[in-house]
mmCIF file of C-alpha atoms and ligand atoms in Angstrom:
data_model
loop_
_atom_site.group_PDB
_atom_site.id
_atom_site.type_symbol
_atom_site.label_atom_id
_atom_site.label_comp_id
_atom_site.label_asym_id
_atom_site.label_seq_id
_atom_site.Cartn_x
_atom_site.Cartn_y
_atom_site.Cartn_z
ATOM 1 C CA UNK A 798 124.662 39.746 68.319
ATOM 2 C CA UNK A 799 127.296 42.238 67.354
ATOM 3 C CA UNK A 800 128.401 43.189 71.527
ATOM 4 C CA UNK A 801 127.318 38.876 71.983
ATOM 5 C CA UNK A 802 129.969 37.822 69.067
ATOM 6 C CA UNK A 803 132.729 40.693 70.670
ATOM 7 C CA UNK A 804 132.539 39.449 73.694
ATOM 8 C CA UNK A 805 133.195 35.383 71.759
ATOM 9 C CA UNK A 806 136.479 37.249 69.818
ATOM 10 C CA UNK A 807 138.002 38.349 72.337
ATOM 11 C CA UNK A 808 137.870 35.236 75.110
ATOM 12 C CA UNK A 809 138.907 33.441 71.700
ATOM 13 C CA UNK A 810 141.850 35.696 71.416
ATOM 14 C CA UNK A 811 142.563 36.179 75.375
ATOM 15 C CA UNK A 812 142.764 32.379 75.047
ATOM 16 C CA UNK A 813 144.974 32.236 72.239
ATOM 17 C CA UNK A 814 147.506 34.695 73.880
ATOM 18 C CA UNK A 815 147.486 32.656 77.281
ATOM 19 C CA UNK A 816 148.853 29.854 74.921
ATOM 20 C CA UNK A 817 151.533 31.348 73.371
ATOM 21 C CA UNK A 818 152.788 33.399 76.565
ATOM 22 C CA UNK A 819 152.303 29.736 78.663
ATOM 23 C CA UNK A 820 154.066 28.141 75.277
ATOM 24 C CA UNK A 821 157.306 31.050 75.093
ATOM 25 C CA UNK A 822 157.920 30.573 78.601
ATOM 26 C CA UNK A 823 158.328 34.841 78.379
ATOM 27 C CA UNK A 824 157.546 36.730 75.600
ATOM 28 C CA UNK A 825 156.924 39.829 74.513
ATOM 29 C CA UNK A 826 154.245 42.705 73.486
ATOM 30 C CA UNK A 827 156.054 42.463 69.650
ATOM 31 C CA UNK A 828 156.487 38.943 69.555
ATOM 32 C CA UNK A 829 153.147 37.413 70.948
ATOM 33 C CA UNK A 830 151.726 40.202 68.090
ATOM 34 C CA UNK A 831 153.304 38.419 64.807
ATOM 35 C CA UNK A 832 153.133 34.956 66.286
ATOM 36 C CA UNK A 833 149.077 35.057 67.211
ATOM 37 C CA UNK A 834 148.765 37.509 64.120
ATOM 38 C CA UNK A 835 146.634 39.495 66.223
ATOM 39 C CA UNK A 836 147.056 43.563 66.114
ATOM 40 C CA UNK A 837 149.058 45.355 68.356
ATOM 41 C CA UNK A 838 145.918 47.186 69.877
ATOM 42 C CA UNK A 839 144.532 44.115 70.292
ATOM 43 C CA UNK A 840 147.676 42.798 72.530
ATOM 44 C CA UNK A 841 148.288 45.899 74.553
ATOM 45 C CA UNK A 842 144.244 45.380 75.617
ATOM 46 C CA UNK A 843 144.149 41.789 76.430
ATOM 47 C CA UNK A 844 147.465 42.433 78.259
ATOM 48 C CA UNK A 845 146.572 44.918 79.743
ATOM 49 C CA UNK A 846 143.424 42.741 81.428
ATOM 50 C CA UNK A 847 145.617 39.439 82.038
ATOM 51 C CA UNK A 848 148.662 42.270 84.180
ATOM 52 C CA UNK A 849 145.592 43.713 85.815
ATOM 53 C CA UNK A 850 144.003 39.772 86.687
ATOM 54 C CA UNK A 851 147.474 39.178 88.245
ATOM 55 C CA UNK A 852 147.516 36.111 85.683
ATOM 56 C CA UNK A 853 150.836 37.495 84.018
ATOM 57 C CA UNK A 854 154.182 39.430 85.057
ATOM 58 C CA UNK A 855 156.459 42.064 83.364
ATOM 59 C CA UNK A 856 160.157 41.007 83.950
ATOM 60 C CA UNK A 857 163.001 43.954 82.107
ATOM 61 C CA UNK A 858 164.798 41.791 80.690
ATOM 62 C CA UNK A 859 169.060 42.580 82.069
ATOM 63 C CA UNK A 860 170.602 42.411 78.617
ATOM 64 C CA UNK A 861 170.459 43.507 74.908
ATOM 65 C CA UNK A 862 172.090 43.667 72.057
ATOM 66 C CA UNK A 863 170.024 45.904 70.205
ATOM 67 C CA UNK A 864 168.793 49.411 71.671
ATOM 68 C CA UNK A 865 166.187 49.099 74.008
ATOM 69 C CA UNK A 866 166.006 46.402 77.158
ATOM 70 C CA UNK A 867 162.525 44.443 75.549
ATOM 71 C CA UNK A 868 159.604 44.269 78.655
ATOM 72 C CA UNK A 869 158.746 40.819 78.524
ATOM 73 C CA UNK A 870 155.697 38.780 79.658
ATOM 74 C CA UNK A 871 156.024 35.501 81.579
ATOM 75 C CA UNK A 872 152.173 33.320 83.537
ATOM 76 C CA UNK A 873 152.238 34.439 87.584
ATOM 77 C CA UNK A 874 153.365 31.502 88.930
ATOM 78 C CA UNK A 875 152.067 32.266 91.901
ATOM 79 C CA UNK A 876 148.845 33.560 91.099
ATOM 80 C CA UNK A 877 147.216 30.381 92.071
ATOM 81 C CA UNK A 878 147.834 26.915 92.984
ATOM 82 C CA UNK A 879 147.012 23.006 91.618
ATOM 83 C CA UNK A 880 146.335 20.174 94.041
ATOM 84 C CA UNK A 881 147.045 17.042 93.118
ATOM 85 C CA UNK A 882 145.539 14.021 95.204
ATOM 86 C CA UNK A 883 147.484 9.910 94.713
ATOM 87 C CA UNK A 884 144.020 8.350 95.986
ATOM 88 C CA UNK A 885 146.722 5.188 97.127
ATOM 89 C CA UNK A 886 145.199 1.720 99.391
ATOM 90 C CA UNK A 887 146.680 2.858 102.834
ATOM 91 C CA UNK A 888 148.099 6.167 101.854
ATOM 92 C CA UNK A 889 146.639 9.487 100.533
ATOM 93 C CA UNK A 890 149.255 11.987 99.175
ATOM 94 C CA UNK A 891 148.423 15.902 98.617
ATOM 95 C CA UNK A 892 150.842 18.324 96.935
ATOM 96 C CA UNK A 893 150.897 21.447 96.515
ATOM 97 C CA UNK A 894 151.742 23.528 92.910
ATOM 98 C CA UNK A 895 152.133 26.360 92.080
ATOM 99 C CA UNK A 896 151.090 27.534 88.443
ATOM 100 C CA UNK A 897 154.473 26.569 87.303
ATOM 101 C CA UNK A 898 153.849 22.727 88.804
ATOM 102 C CA UNK A 899 156.655 23.393 91.386
ATOM 103 C CA UNK A 900 155.630 21.843 94.418
ATOM 104 C CA UNK A 901 154.928 23.940 97.281
ATOM 105 C CA UNK A 902 153.690 22.028 100.314
ATOM 106 C CA UNK A 903 153.441 17.991 100.624
ATOM 107 C CA UNK A 904 150.719 16.168 103.373
ATOM 108 C CA UNK A 905 150.617 12.121 103.071
ATOM 109 C CA UNK A 906 147.759 10.872 105.457
ATOM 110 C CA UNK A 907 147.535 6.910 106.301
ATOM 111 C CA UNK A 908 143.844 5.758 106.049
ATOM 112 C CA UNK A 909 143.189 2.421 107.586
ATOM 113 C CA UNK A 910 139.974 2.148 106.275
ATOM 114 C CA UNK A 911 138.496 1.382 102.732
ATOM 115 C CA UNK A 912 135.086 2.524 103.583
ATOM 116 C CA UNK A 913 134.173 5.181 101.242
ATOM 117 C CA UNK A 914 131.979 7.981 103.115
ATOM 118 C CA UNK A 915 135.033 7.743 105.882
ATOM 119 C CA UNK A 916 137.718 7.933 102.497
ATOM 120 C CA UNK A 917 135.279 11.291 101.556
ATOM 121 C CA UNK A 918 135.269 13.009 105.606
ATOM 122 C CA UNK A 919 139.056 12.704 104.989
ATOM 123 C CA UNK A 920 139.327 14.011 101.605
ATOM 124 C CA UNK A 921 137.050 16.845 102.503
ATOM 125 C CA UNK A 922 138.881 18.132 105.643
ATOM 126 C CA UNK A 923 141.975 18.028 103.844
ATOM 127 C CA UNK A 924 140.629 19.541 100.680
ATOM 128 C CA UNK A 925 139.229 22.593 103.365
ATOM 129 C CA UNK A 926 142.339 23.496 104.985
ATOM 130 C CA UNK A 927 144.407 23.613 101.495
ATOM 131 C CA UNK A 928 141.578 25.589 100.127
ATOM 132 C CA UNK A 929 141.984 28.158 103.872
ATOM 133 C CA UNK A 930 145.154 28.337 103.231
ATOM 134 C CA UNK A 931 145.834 29.762 100.319
ATOM 135 C CA UNK A 932 141.860 31.666 99.763
ATOM 136 C CA UNK A 933 144.167 34.735 99.974
ATOM 137 C CA UNK A 934 146.331 34.036 96.697
ATOM 138 C CA UNK A 935 144.086 35.385 93.696
ATOM 139 C CA UNK A 936 142.586 32.539 92.390
ATOM 140 C CA UNK A 937 143.450 30.371 95.235
ATOM 141 C CA UNK A 938 143.312 26.470 94.095
ATOM 142 C CA UNK A 939 142.292 26.133 90.407
ATOM 143 C CA UNK A 940 141.569 22.549 90.440
ATOM 144 C CA UNK A 941 141.762 19.142 91.951
ATOM 145 C CA UNK A 942 143.499 16.384 90.069
ATOM 146 C CA UNK A 943 143.003 13.271 91.667
ATOM 147 C CA UNK A 944 144.508 9.817 90.908
ATOM 148 C CA UNK A 945 142.747 6.556 91.356
ATOM 149 C CA UNK A 946 144.875 3.505 91.035
ATOM 150 C CA UNK A 947 141.581 1.347 89.330
ATOM 151 C CA UNK A 948 139.121 1.682 86.036
ATOM 152 C CA UNK A 949 137.727 5.400 85.549
ATOM 153 C CA UNK A 950 135.139 6.097 82.869
ATOM 154 C CA UNK A 951 134.862 8.784 80.502
ATOM 155 C CA UNK A 952 133.090 10.325 81.935
ATOM 156 C CA UNK A 953 135.206 9.891 85.584
ATOM 157 C CA UNK A 954 133.065 7.515 87.732
ATOM 158 C CA UNK A 955 135.247 5.435 89.482
ATOM 159 C CA UNK A 956 134.047 2.229 87.993
ATOM 160 C CA UNK A 957 136.206 -0.255 89.828
ATOM 161 C CA UNK A 958 139.472 0.018 92.849
ATOM 162 C CA UNK A 959 140.421 -3.208 93.322
ATOM 163 C CA UNK A 960 141.503 -2.631 96.237
ATOM 164 C CA UNK A 961 139.255 -0.263 98.400
ATOM 165 C CA UNK A 962 136.791 -3.159 95.989
ATOM 166 C CA UNK A 963 134.633 0.422 95.102
ATOM 167 C CA UNK A 964 132.373 0.013 92.485
ATOM 168 C CA UNK A 965 130.547 2.394 90.860
ATOM 169 C CA UNK A 966 131.774 5.574 93.138
ATOM 170 C CA UNK A 967 130.210 9.076 92.280
ATOM 171 C CA UNK A 968 134.227 10.525 93.722
ATOM 172 C CA UNK A 969 133.723 14.259 91.663
ATOM 173 C CA UNK A 970 129.956 14.671 92.167
ATOM 174 C CA UNK A 971 130.384 14.237 96.299
ATOM 175 C CA UNK A 972 133.518 16.588 96.062
ATOM 176 C CA UNK A 973 132.479 19.330 93.954
ATOM 177 C CA UNK A 974 129.121 19.627 96.340
ATOM 178 C CA UNK A 975 131.488 20.509 99.556
ATOM 179 C CA UNK A 976 134.516 21.623 98.126
ATOM 180 C CA UNK A 977 133.134 24.376 95.386
ATOM 181 C CA UNK A 978 136.166 23.517 93.615
ATOM 182 C CA UNK A 979 136.569 22.299 90.009
ATOM 183 C CA UNK A 980 137.656 19.159 90.938
ATOM 184 C CA UNK A 981 139.173 15.635 87.919
ATOM 185 C CA UNK A 982 139.804 12.083 88.259
ATOM 186 C CA UNK A 983 141.982 10.214 86.409
ATOM 187 C CA UNK A 984 143.553 6.652 87.003
ATOM 188 C CA UNK A 985 147.146 6.935 87.674
ATOM 189 C CA UNK A 986 149.217 5.660 85.598
ATOM 190 C CA UNK A 987 148.292 8.089 82.805
ATOM 191 C CA UNK A 988 148.934 10.595 85.539
ATOM 192 C CA UNK A 989 152.655 9.198 86.006
ATOM 193 C CA UNK A 990 152.598 9.505 82.133
ATOM 194 C CA UNK A 991 151.352 12.838 81.815
ATOM 195 C CA UNK A 992 154.215 13.879 84.176
ATOM 196 C CA UNK A 993 156.595 12.362 82.286
ATOM 197 C CA UNK A 994 155.617 14.413 79.798
ATOM 198 C CA UNK A 995 155.293 17.241 81.225
ATOM 199 C CA UNK A 996 158.474 17.397 82.850
ATOM 200 C CA UNK A 997 160.597 15.422 81.225
ATOM 201 C CA UNK A 998 160.050 14.735 77.614
ATOM 202 C CA UNK A 999 158.831 17.824 75.395
ATOM 203 C CA UNK A 1000 159.039 16.804 72.129
ATOM 204 C CA UNK A 1001 157.506 13.058 72.178
ATOM 205 C CA UNK A 1002 154.197 13.064 70.810
ATOM 206 C CA UNK A 1003 154.323 8.811 71.610
ATOM 207 C CA UNK A 1004 154.987 7.925 75.341
ATOM 208 C CA UNK A 1005 153.958 5.190 77.210
ATOM 209 C CA UNK A 1006 154.939 5.083 81.437
ATOM 210 C CA UNK A 1007 154.580 1.275 82.625
ATOM 211 C CA UNK A 1008 153.530 2.031 86.758
ATOM 212 C CA UNK A 1009 154.925 -1.726 88.222
ATOM 213 C CA UNK A 1010 154.019 -1.074 92.138
ATOM 214 C CA UNK A 1011 151.220 -3.008 93.560
ATOM 215 C CA UNK A 1012 149.955 -4.143 89.508
ATOM 216 C CA UNK A 1013 151.516 -2.629 86.475
ATOM 217 C CA UNK A 1014 149.222 0.325 84.680
ATOM 218 C CA UNK A 1015 150.590 1.471 81.320
ATOM 219 C CA UNK A 1016 149.999 5.372 80.896
ATOM 220 C CA UNK A 1017 149.522 6.171 77.703
ATOM 221 C CA UNK A 1018 150.206 10.186 75.290
ATOM 222 C CA UNK A 1019 149.684 10.332 72.155
ATOM 223 C CA UNK A 1020 149.849 13.664 70.240
ATOM 224 C CA UNK A 1021 148.291 15.099 73.336
ATOM 225 C CA UNK A 1022 146.256 13.047 74.767
ATOM 226 C CA UNK A 1023 145.829 10.018 76.818
ATOM 227 C CA UNK A 1024 145.377 7.017 74.522
ATOM 228 C CA UNK A 1025 141.457 6.235 76.963
ATOM 229 C CA UNK A 1026 139.657 3.328 74.697
ATOM 230 C CA UNK A 1027 136.362 2.523 74.773
ATOM 231 C CA UNK A 1028 135.488 3.395 78.064
ATOM 232 C CA UNK A 1029 138.184 5.295 79.114
ATOM 233 C CA UNK A 1030 139.593 1.628 80.514
ATOM 234 C CA UNK A 1031 142.361 1.138 78.340
ATOM 235 C CA UNK A 1032 145.842 0.352 80.007
ATOM 236 C CA UNK A 1033 144.903 -2.724 81.953
ATOM 237 C CA UNK A 1034 148.730 -4.190 80.220
ATOM 238 C CA UNK A 1035 148.888 -5.952 83.824
ATOM 239 C CA UNK A 1036 145.793 -8.708 83.058
ATOM 240 C CA UNK A 1037 147.779 -9.249 79.444
ATOM 241 C CA UNK A 1038 148.431 -13.023 79.947
ATOM 242 C CA UNK A 1039 152.015 -14.642 79.647
ATOM 243 C CA UNK A 1040 151.559 -16.716 80.874
ATOM 244 C CA UNK A 1041 148.755 -19.418 79.838
ATOM 245 C CA UNK A 1042 147.694 -21.643 82.920
ATOM 246 C CA UNK A 1043 149.331 -19.536 85.576
ATOM 247 C CA UNK A 1044 149.074 -17.906 88.914
ATOM 248 C CA UNK A 1045 145.615 -17.066 89.435
ATOM 249 C CA UNK A 1046 145.061 -14.204 89.954
ATOM 250 C CA UNK A 1047 142.056 -11.839 91.475
ATOM 251 C CA UNK A 1048 141.026 -10.153 87.595
ATOM 252 C CA UNK A 1049 139.144 -14.173 87.530
ATOM 253 C CA UNK A 1050 142.182 -14.610 84.640
ATOM 254 C CA UNK A 1051 145.985 -16.878 84.975
ATOM 255 C CA UNK A 1052 149.032 -15.854 84.218
ATOM 256 C CA UNK A 1053 148.695 -12.162 83.839
ATOM 257 C CA UNK A 1054 151.719 -9.793 83.163
ATOM 258 C CA UNK A 1055 151.487 -8.750 86.624
ATOM 259 C CA UNK A 1056 151.714 -11.808 88.869
ATOM 260 C CA UNK A 1057 155.271 -12.294 87.838
ATOM 261 C CA UNK A 1058 156.059 -8.650 86.868
ATOM 262 C CA UNK A 1059 155.062 -6.388 89.317
ATOM 263 C CA UNK A 1060 156.588 -4.774 92.825
ATOM 264 C CA UNK A 1061 154.120 -6.591 94.580
ATOM 265 C CA UNK A 1062 154.625 -10.385 93.362
ATOM 266 C CA UNK A 1063 158.028 -9.436 94.744
ATOM 267 C CA UNK A 1064 156.004 -8.763 97.814
ATOM 268 C CA UNK A 1065 154.396 -11.435 98.093
ATOM 269 C CA UNK A 1066 156.038 -14.521 97.904
ATOM 270 C CA UNK A 1067 158.758 -12.810 100.285
ATOM 271 C CA UNK A 1068 157.081 -11.999 103.040
ATOM 272 C CA UNK A 1069 155.468 -15.366 103.358
ATOM 273 C CA UNK A 1070 157.931 -16.594 102.765
ATOM 274 C CA UNK A 1071 160.385 -15.287 104.688
ATOM 275 C CA UNK A 1072 157.519 -14.493 107.528
ATOM 276 C CA UNK A 1073 157.651 -10.968 107.317
ATOM 277 C CA UNK A 1074 154.514 -8.537 108.195
ATOM 278 C CA UNK A 1075 156.205 -5.129 106.871
ATOM 279 C CA UNK A 1076 158.840 -5.767 104.236
ATOM 280 C CA UNK A 1077 160.002 -3.057 102.976
ATOM 281 C CA UNK A 1078 162.387 -1.827 99.794
ATOM 282 C CA UNK A 1079 165.513 -1.393 102.408
ATOM 283 C CA UNK A 1080 165.151 -4.551 103.547
ATOM 284 C CA UNK A 1081 165.561 -5.827 100.008
ATOM 285 C CA UNK A 1082 168.473 -3.534 99.068
ATOM 286 C CA UNK A 1083 170.475 -5.263 102.830
ATOM 287 C CA UNK A 1084 169.323 -9.019 101.186
ATOM 288 C CA UNK A 1085 170.776 -7.878 97.663
ATOM 289 C CA UNK A 1086 173.785 -5.926 98.628
ATOM 290 C CA UNK A 1087 174.780 -9.344 101.028
ATOM 291 C CA UNK A 1088 174.093 -11.348 98.298
ATOM 292 C CA UNK A 1089 170.997 -13.123 98.673
ATOM 293 C CA UNK A 1090 170.973 -15.727 95.922
ATOM 294 C CA UNK A 1091 167.384 -16.047 96.724
ATOM 295 C CA UNK A 1092 166.118 -12.534 95.773
ATOM 296 C CA UNK A 1093 169.013 -12.060 93.698
ATOM 297 C CA UNK A 1094 167.070 -14.971 91.216
ATOM 298 C CA UNK A 1095 163.437 -13.313 92.160
ATOM 299 C CA UNK A 1096 164.712 -10.018 90.675
ATOM 300 C CA UNK A 1097 166.171 -11.975 87.660
ATOM 301 C CA UNK A 1098 163.239 -13.686 87.401
ATOM 302 C CA UNK A 1099 161.196 -10.344 87.439
ATOM 303 C CA UNK A 1100 163.099 -8.318 84.284
ATOM 304 C CA UNK A 1101 162.721 -11.761 82.955
ATOM 305 C CA UNK A 1102 158.989 -11.609 82.847
ATOM 306 C CA UNK A 1103 158.594 -7.482 82.814
ATOM 307 C CA UNK A 1104 161.345 -8.204 79.513
ATOM 308 C CA UNK A 1105 158.184 -10.089 78.276
ATOM 309 C CA UNK A 1106 155.167 -8.050 78.433
ATOM 310 C CA UNK A 1107 157.636 -5.361 78.069
ATOM 311 C CA UNK A 1108 158.284 -6.607 74.332
ATOM 312 C CA UNK A 1109 154.817 -6.976 72.850
ATOM 313 C CA UNK A 1110 153.688 -3.578 74.704
ATOM 314 C CA UNK A 1111 156.758 -1.664 72.411
ATOM 315 C CA UNK A 1112 155.467 -4.329 69.336
ATOM 316 C CA UNK A 1113 152.200 -3.050 70.052
ATOM 317 C CA UNK A 1114 152.354 0.762 69.788
ATOM 318 C CA UNK A 1115 156.252 1.266 68.794
ATOM 319 C CA UNK A 1116 156.815 3.470 71.489
ATOM 320 C CA UNK A 1117 158.740 6.887 70.659
ATOM 321 C CA UNK A 1118 159.647 7.205 75.012
ATOM 322 C CA UNK A 1119 159.140 4.123 77.213
ATOM 323 C CA UNK A 1120 159.304 4.991 81.092
ATOM 324 C CA UNK A 1121 159.254 2.407 83.764
ATOM 325 C CA UNK A 1122 158.163 3.530 87.101
ATOM 326 C CA UNK A 1123 159.592 0.682 89.915
ATOM 327 C CA UNK A 1124 161.983 1.172 93.154
ATOM 328 C CA UNK A 1125 163.666 -2.076 92.630
ATOM 329 C CA UNK A 1126 164.532 -1.112 89.492
ATOM 330 C CA UNK A 1127 166.202 1.670 90.711
ATOM 331 C CA UNK A 1128 168.325 -0.159 93.580
ATOM 332 C CA UNK A 1129 168.684 -3.801 91.082
ATOM 333 C CA UNK A 1130 172.628 -2.859 89.490
ATOM 334 C CA UNK A 1131 172.528 -2.675 86.429
ATOM 335 C CA UNK A 1132 168.466 -3.491 85.585
ATOM 336 C CA UNK A 1133 167.656 -1.174 82.969
ATOM 337 C CA UNK A 1134 170.973 -2.992 80.509
ATOM 338 C CA UNK A 1135 169.651 -6.492 81.892
ATOM 339 C CA UNK A 1136 165.833 -5.364 80.452
ATOM 340 C CA UNK A 1137 166.849 -3.396 76.906
ATOM 341 C CA UNK A 1138 169.783 -7.132 76.559
ATOM 342 C CA UNK A 1139 166.018 -9.050 76.616
ATOM 343 C CA UNK A 1140 164.653 -7.093 74.309
ATOM 344 C CA UNK A 1141 166.618 -7.833 70.970
ATOM 345 C CA UNK A 1142 163.433 -8.757 68.224
ATOM 346 C CA UNK A 1143 164.046 -7.541 65.086
ATOM 347 C CA UNK A 1144 161.098 -6.356 64.949
ATOM 348 C CA UNK A 1145 160.190 -4.478 67.641
ATOM 349 C CA UNK A 1146 161.248 -0.377 68.012
ATOM 350 C CA UNK A 1147 161.546 1.992 70.482
ATOM 351 C CA UNK A 1148 163.557 4.679 70.629
ATOM 352 C CA UNK A 1149 164.259 4.668 74.402
ATOM 353 C CA UNK A 1150 163.777 3.356 77.306
ATOM 354 C CA UNK A 1151 164.837 4.801 80.828
ATOM 355 C CA UNK A 1152 163.699 4.234 84.591
ATOM 356 C CA UNK A 1153 161.781 7.248 86.110
ATOM 357 C CA UNK A 1154 164.016 9.483 88.038
ATOM 358 C CA UNK A 1155 161.038 10.507 90.234
ATOM 359 C CA UNK A 1156 159.564 7.496 91.409
ATOM 360 C CA UNK A 1157 156.321 7.025 93.079
ATOM 361 C CA UNK A 1158 155.812 10.850 93.175
ATOM 362 C CA UNK A 1159 155.360 11.335 89.887
ATOM 363 C CA UNK A 1160 151.819 10.415 90.021
ATOM 364 C CA UNK A 1161 150.945 13.420 92.068
ATOM 365 C CA UNK A 1162 152.890 15.937 89.876
ATOM 366 C CA UNK A 1163 150.846 14.168 86.623
ATOM 367 C CA UNK A 1164 148.277 15.372 88.443
ATOM 368 C CA UNK A 1165 148.882 18.551 89.918
ATOM 369 C CA UNK A 1166 150.350 19.534 86.179
ATOM 370 C CA UNK A 1167 147.284 18.812 84.532
ATOM 371 C CA UNK A 1168 145.608 20.961 86.665
ATOM 372 C CA UNK A 1169 147.038 23.456 85.409
ATOM 373 C CA UNK A 1170 146.695 22.282 81.616
ATOM 374 C CA UNK A 1171 143.278 23.128 83.185
ATOM 375 C CA UNK A 1172 142.864 26.050 84.083
ATOM 376 C CA UNK A 1173 144.484 27.498 81.770
ATOM 377 C CA UNK A 1174 143.175 25.545 78.884
ATOM 378 C CA UNK A 1175 146.231 24.766 76.235
ATOM 379 C CA UNK A 1176 146.603 21.922 75.077
ATOM 380 C CA UNK A 1177 150.104 20.888 76.067
ATOM 381 C CA UNK A 1178 152.442 21.938 79.144
ATOM 382 C CA UNK A 1179 156.212 21.772 79.617
ATOM 383 C CA UNK A 1180 157.712 22.088 82.671
ATOM 384 C CA UNK A 1181 160.195 21.944 84.673
ATOM 385 C CA UNK A 1182 160.355 20.607 88.195
ATOM 386 C CA UNK A 1183 163.586 22.848 88.659
ATOM 387 C CA UNK A 1184 163.501 26.744 88.765
ATOM 388 C CA UNK A 1185 164.416 28.425 85.604
ATOM 389 C CA UNK A 1186 166.245 31.100 85.097
ATOM 390 C CA UNK A 1187 164.129 33.940 83.784
ATOM 391 C CA UNK A 1188 166.063 32.990 80.170
ATOM 392 C CA UNK A 1189 165.252 30.097 80.231
ATOM 393 C CA UNK A 1190 162.033 28.789 78.635
ATOM 394 C CA UNK A 1191 159.852 27.239 81.739
ATOM 395 C CA UNK A 1192 156.468 26.405 79.344
ATOM 396 C CA UNK A 1193 156.044 25.387 76.075
ATOM 397 C CA UNK A 1194 152.839 24.367 73.995
HETATM 398 ZN ZN1 ZN B 1264 144.028 -10.409 85.528
#
């Protein structure tokens, strides 16, 4: 039907136009017409709609070398908000960002239970608070992404969360029925890798991010997509065996990488050895500053075993960017150079190895960014955590 075709084409054009505005950060109508090859009339009509809807805003530039001051179009960051949730063991972090990915408000709720129905109740309560607070904005909360510290299947069913002992949980369905906002579930290491790609490494098409906290997870961003494997469970690098017949792991094998190179392996050892219940990063830092020989030796072993697994990852994926998420590495002097020195095989190649500058927040910020990407329906986002001035690009595909 003619009307159906026209409506469909209009929808496609709209998506192309939004994509270009997000990509450029700021763009004039004339340049939009050039880059999209759509007519000036089509651009004008679509832009008028988007302005009317409040999704974009006009800005008149102050300086222009040739004649008239151009009117630029950009995404309206305040038109709606994204909610990122990090569903970690013992605490749930909520961060709300604007449509440019900049965090507006954060809440952390300590939880004392791993009972699914109780956790679900807490999630519903908190989400409803955010929903009520931001319902007056043009689009309200545009989407919610929840980080799961475990296996999430391709159809977003929680297959297994070790620390909660959850199997086959339909959190997405349960929440969407209650909340009425689109919910997405994603593995926490994937979201950390997404944050690194969206906020810091705009040019790369091959980024790995290893999270080294309670276990080891590997998030992999390849050509704008997560590398997920057949079921969605790829990246369980912590269960790569690096020590045949080594320490017993909960997965059933012995000698898994995370028994030697996750932060929890250090915390567990020191807690038991020194009989301290709630060991903190600050305490470990104090010991290191005091020159505690045992703790220093533990850190050296941690770096050694970490390097062994990283060597294997590098040979497997030949990464462009490899990011390490670890507070212990951040606090231990010269840790990055020590790792680099261990990665001296003539075969393994990577371009950039670094420790994440944002630490544990990366997961929840990646969750916000992913909700924005789904809402705008663009292939990739380039955002900045620092508010940019108007001449700088805020978001590029
Ligand atoms: Zn294991």
